[in-house]
Structures are given as C-alpha cells and as structure tokens.
mmCIF file of C-alpha atoms in Angstrom:
data_model
loop_
_atom_site.group_PDB
_atom_site.id
_atom_site.type_symbol
_atom_site.label_atom_id
_atom_site.label_comp_id
_atom_site.label_asym_id
_atom_site.label_seq_id
_atom_site.Cartn_x
_atom_site.Cartn_y
_atom_site.Cartn_z
ATOM 1 C CA PRO A 1 -5.713 -53.070 -5.466
ATOM 2 C CA PHE A 2 -2.190 -51.059 -4.295
ATOM 3 C CA GLN A 3 -1.873 -49.725 -8.318
ATOM 4 C CA GLN A 4 -5.542 -48.665 -7.771
ATOM 5 C CA ALA A 5 -4.570 -46.656 -4.803
ATOM 6 C CA GLN A 6 -1.574 -45.119 -6.259
ATOM 7 C CA GLN A 7 -3.503 -44.147 -9.534
ATOM 8 C CA GLN A 8 -5.924 -42.582 -7.003
ATOM 9 C CA GLN A 9 -3.368 -40.555 -5.026
ATOM 10 C CA GLN A 10 -1.968 -39.347 -8.212
ATOM 11 C CA HIS A 11 -5.526 -37.931 -9.245
ATOM 12 C CA MET A 12 -5.841 -36.565 -5.656
ATOM 13 C CA GLN A 13 -2.535 -34.351 -5.559
ATOM 14 C CA TYR A 14 -2.780 -30.726 -5.461
ATOM 15 C CA GLN A 15 -3.298 -29.023 -8.697
ATOM 16 C CA PRO A 16 -2.530 -25.509 -9.303
ATOM 17 C CA ALA A 17 -5.676 -23.174 -9.751
ATOM 18 C CA ALA A 18 -6.068 -21.346 -13.042
ATOM 19 C CA PRO A 19 -4.630 -17.778 -12.898
ATOM 20 C CA MET A 20 -7.011 -15.126 -11.498
ATOM 21 C CA GLN A 21 -8.804 -13.176 -14.431
ATOM 22 C CA VAL A 22 -8.336 -9.550 -13.512
ATOM 23 C CA ARG A 23 -9.676 -6.141 -15.079
ATOM 24 C CA PRO A 24 -7.185 -4.826 -17.855
ATOM 25 C CA GLU A 25 -6.340 -1.507 -15.425
ATOM 26 C CA ALA A 26 -5.665 -4.063 -12.689
ATOM 27 C CA GLU A 27 -3.724 -5.979 -14.718
ATOM 28 C CA ALA A 28 -1.609 -3.153 -15.964
ATOM 29 C CA PHE A 29 -1.118 -2.064 -12.593
ATOM 30 C CA LEU A 30 0.386 -5.868 -11.644
ATOM 31 C CA GLN A 31 2.555 -5.648 -14.846
ATOM 32 C CA ARG A 32 3.836 -2.353 -13.080
ATOM 33 C CA TYR A 33 4.185 -4.109 -9.811
ATOM 34 C CA PRO A 34 4.736 -7.849 -10.292
ATOM 35 C CA VAL A 35 3.558 -9.710 -7.497
ATOM 36 C CA ASP A 36 3.502 -13.315 -6.218
ATOM 37 C CA ALA A 37 0.253 -15.576 -7.210
ATOM 38 C CA HIS A 38 -0.910 -15.435 -3.411
ATOM 39 C CA VAL A 39 -1.353 -11.531 -3.769
ATOM 40 C CA ARG A 40 -2.370 -11.601 -7.022
ATOM 41 C CA GLU A 41 -5.523 -13.835 -6.111
ATOM 42 C CA PHE A 42 -6.062 -11.626 -3.256
ATOM 43 C CA PHE A 43 -6.134 -8.054 -5.306
ATOM 44 C CA SER A 44 -8.023 -9.813 -8.009
ATOM 45 C CA THR A 45 -10.918 -10.623 -5.031
ATOM 46 C CA MET A 46 -11.102 -7.243 -3.997
ATOM 47 C CA PRO A 47 -14.108 -4.973 -4.697
ATOM 48 C CA ALA A 48 -13.514 -2.841 -7.567
ATOM 49 C CA GLU A 49 -13.884 0.372 -5.643
ATOM 50 C CA VAL A 50 -11.200 -0.899 -3.573
ATOM 51 C CA GLN A 51 -8.903 -2.059 -6.116
ATOM 52 C CA ASN A 52 -9.554 1.214 -7.643
ATOM 53 C CA ARG A 53 -7.724 3.264 -4.415
ATOM 54 C CA VAL A 54 -4.799 0.936 -4.570
ATOM 55 C CA MET A 55 -4.094 1.273 -8.081
ATOM 56 C CA LYS A 56 -4.565 5.075 -7.712
ATOM 57 C CA ASP A 57 -2.848 5.705 -4.438
ATOM 58 C CA PHE A 58 -0.018 3.036 -4.420
ATOM 59 C CA ARG A 59 3.394 4.891 -4.573
ATOM 60 C CA PRO A 60 6.073 2.618 -3.474
ATOM 61 C CA ARG A 61 9.723 4.054 -2.524
ATOM 62 C CA GLN A 62 11.289 2.579 -5.808
ATOM 63 C CA GLU A 63 10.113 1.562 -9.219
ATOM 64 C CA GLY A 64 11.362 -1.098 -11.328
ATOM 65 C CA GLU A 65 11.697 -3.579 -8.417
ATOM 66 C CA SER A 66 11.127 -7.252 -9.276
ATOM 67 C CA ASP A 67 8.520 -8.353 -6.661
ATOM 68 C CA TYR A 68 6.464 -5.907 -4.991
ATOM 69 C CA SER A 69 4.122 -8.507 -3.034
ATOM 70 C CA GLY A 70 4.689 -7.331 0.538
ATOM 71 C CA LEU A 71 3.994 -3.595 -0.286
ATOM 72 C CA VAL A 72 0.883 -4.382 -2.811
ATOM 73 C CA MET A 73 -0.510 -6.656 0.011
ATOM 74 C CA SER A 74 0.365 -4.598 2.941
ATOM 75 C CA TYR A 75 -1.423 -1.603 1.103
ATOM 76 C CA SER A 76 -4.298 -3.665 -0.239
ATOM 77 C CA ARG A 77 -5.152 -4.952 3.282
ATOM 78 C CA ARG A 78 -5.218 -1.088 4.554
ATOM 79 C CA CYS A 79 -7.255 0.252 1.688
ATOM 80 C CA LEU A 80 -9.715 -3.022 2.411
ATOM 81 C CA ALA A 81 -10.104 -2.110 6.222
ATOM 82 C CA LEU A 82 -10.826 1.553 5.669
ATOM 83 C CA ALA A 83 -13.254 0.499 3.157
ATOM 84 C CA GLN A 84 -15.139 -2.248 5.718
ATOM 85 C CA ALA A 85 -14.827 0.626 8.541
ATOM 86 C CA GLY A 86 -17.573 2.308 6.503
ATOM 87 C CA GLY A 87 -15.290 4.933 4.407
ATOM 88 C CA GLY A 88 -15.582 7.553 6.776
ATOM 89 C CA ALA A 89 -11.677 7.279 7.008
ATOM 90 C CA GLU A 90 -11.080 6.878 3.569
ATOM 91 C CA SER A 91 -12.772 10.067 2.826
ATOM 92 C CA ASN A 92 -10.923 11.946 5.599
ATOM 93 C CA VAL A 93 -7.657 10.528 4.131
ATOM 94 C CA GLY A 94 -8.865 11.785 0.569
ATOM 95 C CA ALA A 95 -9.710 15.562 2.226
ATOM 96 C CA ILE A 96 -6.042 15.197 3.635
ATOM 97 C CA ARG A 97 -4.427 14.253 0.473
ATOM 98 C CA SER A 98 -5.905 17.050 -1.764
ATOM 99 C CA SER A 99 -5.489 19.786 1.177
ATOM 100 C CA PRO A 100 -3.525 22.639 -0.023
ATOM 101 C CA GLU A 101 -1.611 22.103 3.161
ATOM 102 C CA TRP A 102 -0.784 18.549 2.134
ATOM 103 C CA GLN A 103 -0.114 19.328 -1.609
ATOM 104 C CA ALA A 104 2.371 21.964 -0.630
ATOM 105 C CA PHE A 105 4.120 19.823 1.885
ATOM 106 C CA SER A 106 4.221 17.142 -0.020
ATOM 107 C CA MET A 107 5.761 18.934 -2.892
ATOM 108 C CA ARG A 108 8.485 19.894 -0.587
ATOM 109 C CA TYR A 109 8.838 16.523 1.021
ATOM 110 C CA PRO A 110 8.164 13.667 -1.149
ATOM 111 C CA CYS A 111 7.031 10.332 1.233
ATOM 112 C CA ASP A 112 5.780 7.078 0.546
ATOM 113 C CA GLU A 113 2.123 5.848 1.075
ATOM 114 C CA ARG A 114 3.156 4.302 4.390
ATOM 115 C CA ALA A 115 4.545 7.908 5.625
ATOM 116 C CA PHE A 116 1.225 9.541 4.265
ATOM 117 C CA ASP A 117 -0.910 7.252 5.766
ATOM 118 C CA TYR A 118 0.785 7.446 9.422
ATOM 119 C CA PHE A 119 0.448 10.983 9.353
ATOM 120 C CA ALA A 120 -3.137 11.048 7.970
ATOM 121 C CA GLN A 121 -3.933 8.468 10.558
ATOM 122 C CA SER A 122 -2.600 10.937 13.482
ATOM 123 C CA PRO A 123 -5.156 13.194 15.189
ATOM 124 C CA PRO A 124 -5.802 16.881 14.034
ATOM 125 C CA GLU A 125 -3.559 18.603 16.367
ATOM 126 C CA VAL A 126 -0.168 16.418 15.532
ATOM 127 C CA ARG A 127 -1.089 16.828 11.578
ATOM 128 C CA PHE A 128 -0.866 20.425 12.378
ATOM 129 C CA ARG A 129 2.139 20.675 14.281
ATOM 130 C CA VAL A 130 3.775 18.521 11.506
ATOM 131 C CA LEU A 131 2.810 20.585 8.653
ATOM 132 C CA ASN A 132 4.423 23.615 10.645
ATOM 133 C CA ASP A 133 7.384 22.597 12.438
ATOM 134 C CA PHE A 134 8.679 19.690 10.602
ATOM 135 C CA ARG A 135 12.357 20.389 9.827
ATOM 136 C CA PRO A 136 14.642 17.873 7.951
ATOM 137 C CA THR A 137 18.562 18.111 8.806
ATOM 138 C CA ARG A 138 18.888 18.073 4.591
ATOM 139 C CA GLU A 139 16.588 20.074 2.321
ATOM 140 C CA GLY A 140 16.155 18.364 -1.594
ATOM 141 C CA GLU A 141 16.017 14.812 -0.944
ATOM 142 C CA ALA A 142 14.247 12.449 -3.210
ATOM 143 C CA ASP A 143 11.927 10.670 0.191
ATOM 144 C CA TYR A 144 11.728 12.004 3.655
ATOM 145 C CA SER A 145 9.362 9.136 4.511
ATOM 146 C CA ARG A 146 11.884 7.924 7.429
ATOM 147 C CA PRO A 147 12.309 11.544 9.097
ATOM 148 C CA LEU A 148 8.536 12.109 8.368
ATOM 149 C CA MET A 149 7.245 9.232 10.582
ATOM 150 C CA SER A 150 9.971 9.719 13.138
ATOM 151 C CA PHE A 151 8.846 13.410 13.440
ATOM 152 C CA VAL A 152 5.286 12.375 13.821
ATOM 153 C CA ARG A 153 5.793 9.496 16.063
ATOM 154 C CA ARG A 154 7.232 12.026 18.327
ATOM 155 C CA CYS A 155 4.630 14.459 17.970
ATOM 156 C CA ARG A 156 2.224 11.551 18.982
ATOM 157 C CA ASP A 157 3.902 10.951 22.169
#
C-alpha cells in the first residue's frame, strides 16, 4: 500500500504544459522580445487583433535585453483592456498617433509607448498644451519619456 501511494503521488506531480503554439508573426515578435512562459501563454491566448496591436506598437526603451516579460505583459494588458472597452479609446489613440501634430512632436522628442499612452489618455486641452508648450532642458536626446510624462502630469494637475 505504501509503495502504491508513493507511485500514485509521483504520477500526480505537476507536469509543465507543452509550449503554446503561436502564429509565426507572433513567434518572431516573442523572439525579438524574449518573455517568460507565463507572459508567452498570456500573449498567445489574446485575440489576434490585440496581438497585432501589441506587435505593431510595442516600443521598449532599449533593444537587445534578455527579458521583456514585464514590459510586454503590461503593454499587452493595456491593449486588451482598450479592446474590451469597445475600441473607441483604441481608435482615438490611433488617431492621435497618426496626427501630423504628434508625428512632428515625436520626431523631435522620441518617447516610449508608456509615455505616449499617458499623453494620449490625457484630456484634449492637456494634449494641446503639451504639444505647444513642452520644452525639455536639452534638445537632441534619444528618449524624452521621463520629462514628457512629468510635463503631462503637471499639465493634468
């Protein structure tokens, strides 16, 4: 009886699931931005249109890191929440991103996805003020995410 119980217990031990199969374009994205198994599973179970948005718009501060799990998970959740909210906010974000004003601003002051989302989710009067009044202490930097978020926060208050 003891041996039988021991064998049964060994048989019932947790066995990791087989790796999730993902679309080839999603696989390429996950190769470029490596993530842990939990994030890979979450990403692979999202609707294709949400995956597409993540793959199209995800822009980390640095390329070549060994693990993007936190960043990919955070951005994927945000995109999924927007899609579940009905897409109105998502299409508004797309309109903001493609506007000539934002295009000119982002060429001059590049920023990461988190800073853009914070800006895009601001009321129109805040966005207008940011686009017209943002003046960082130095020009020519590779990333203005922190000063941009700080300025947006001040404009919101």
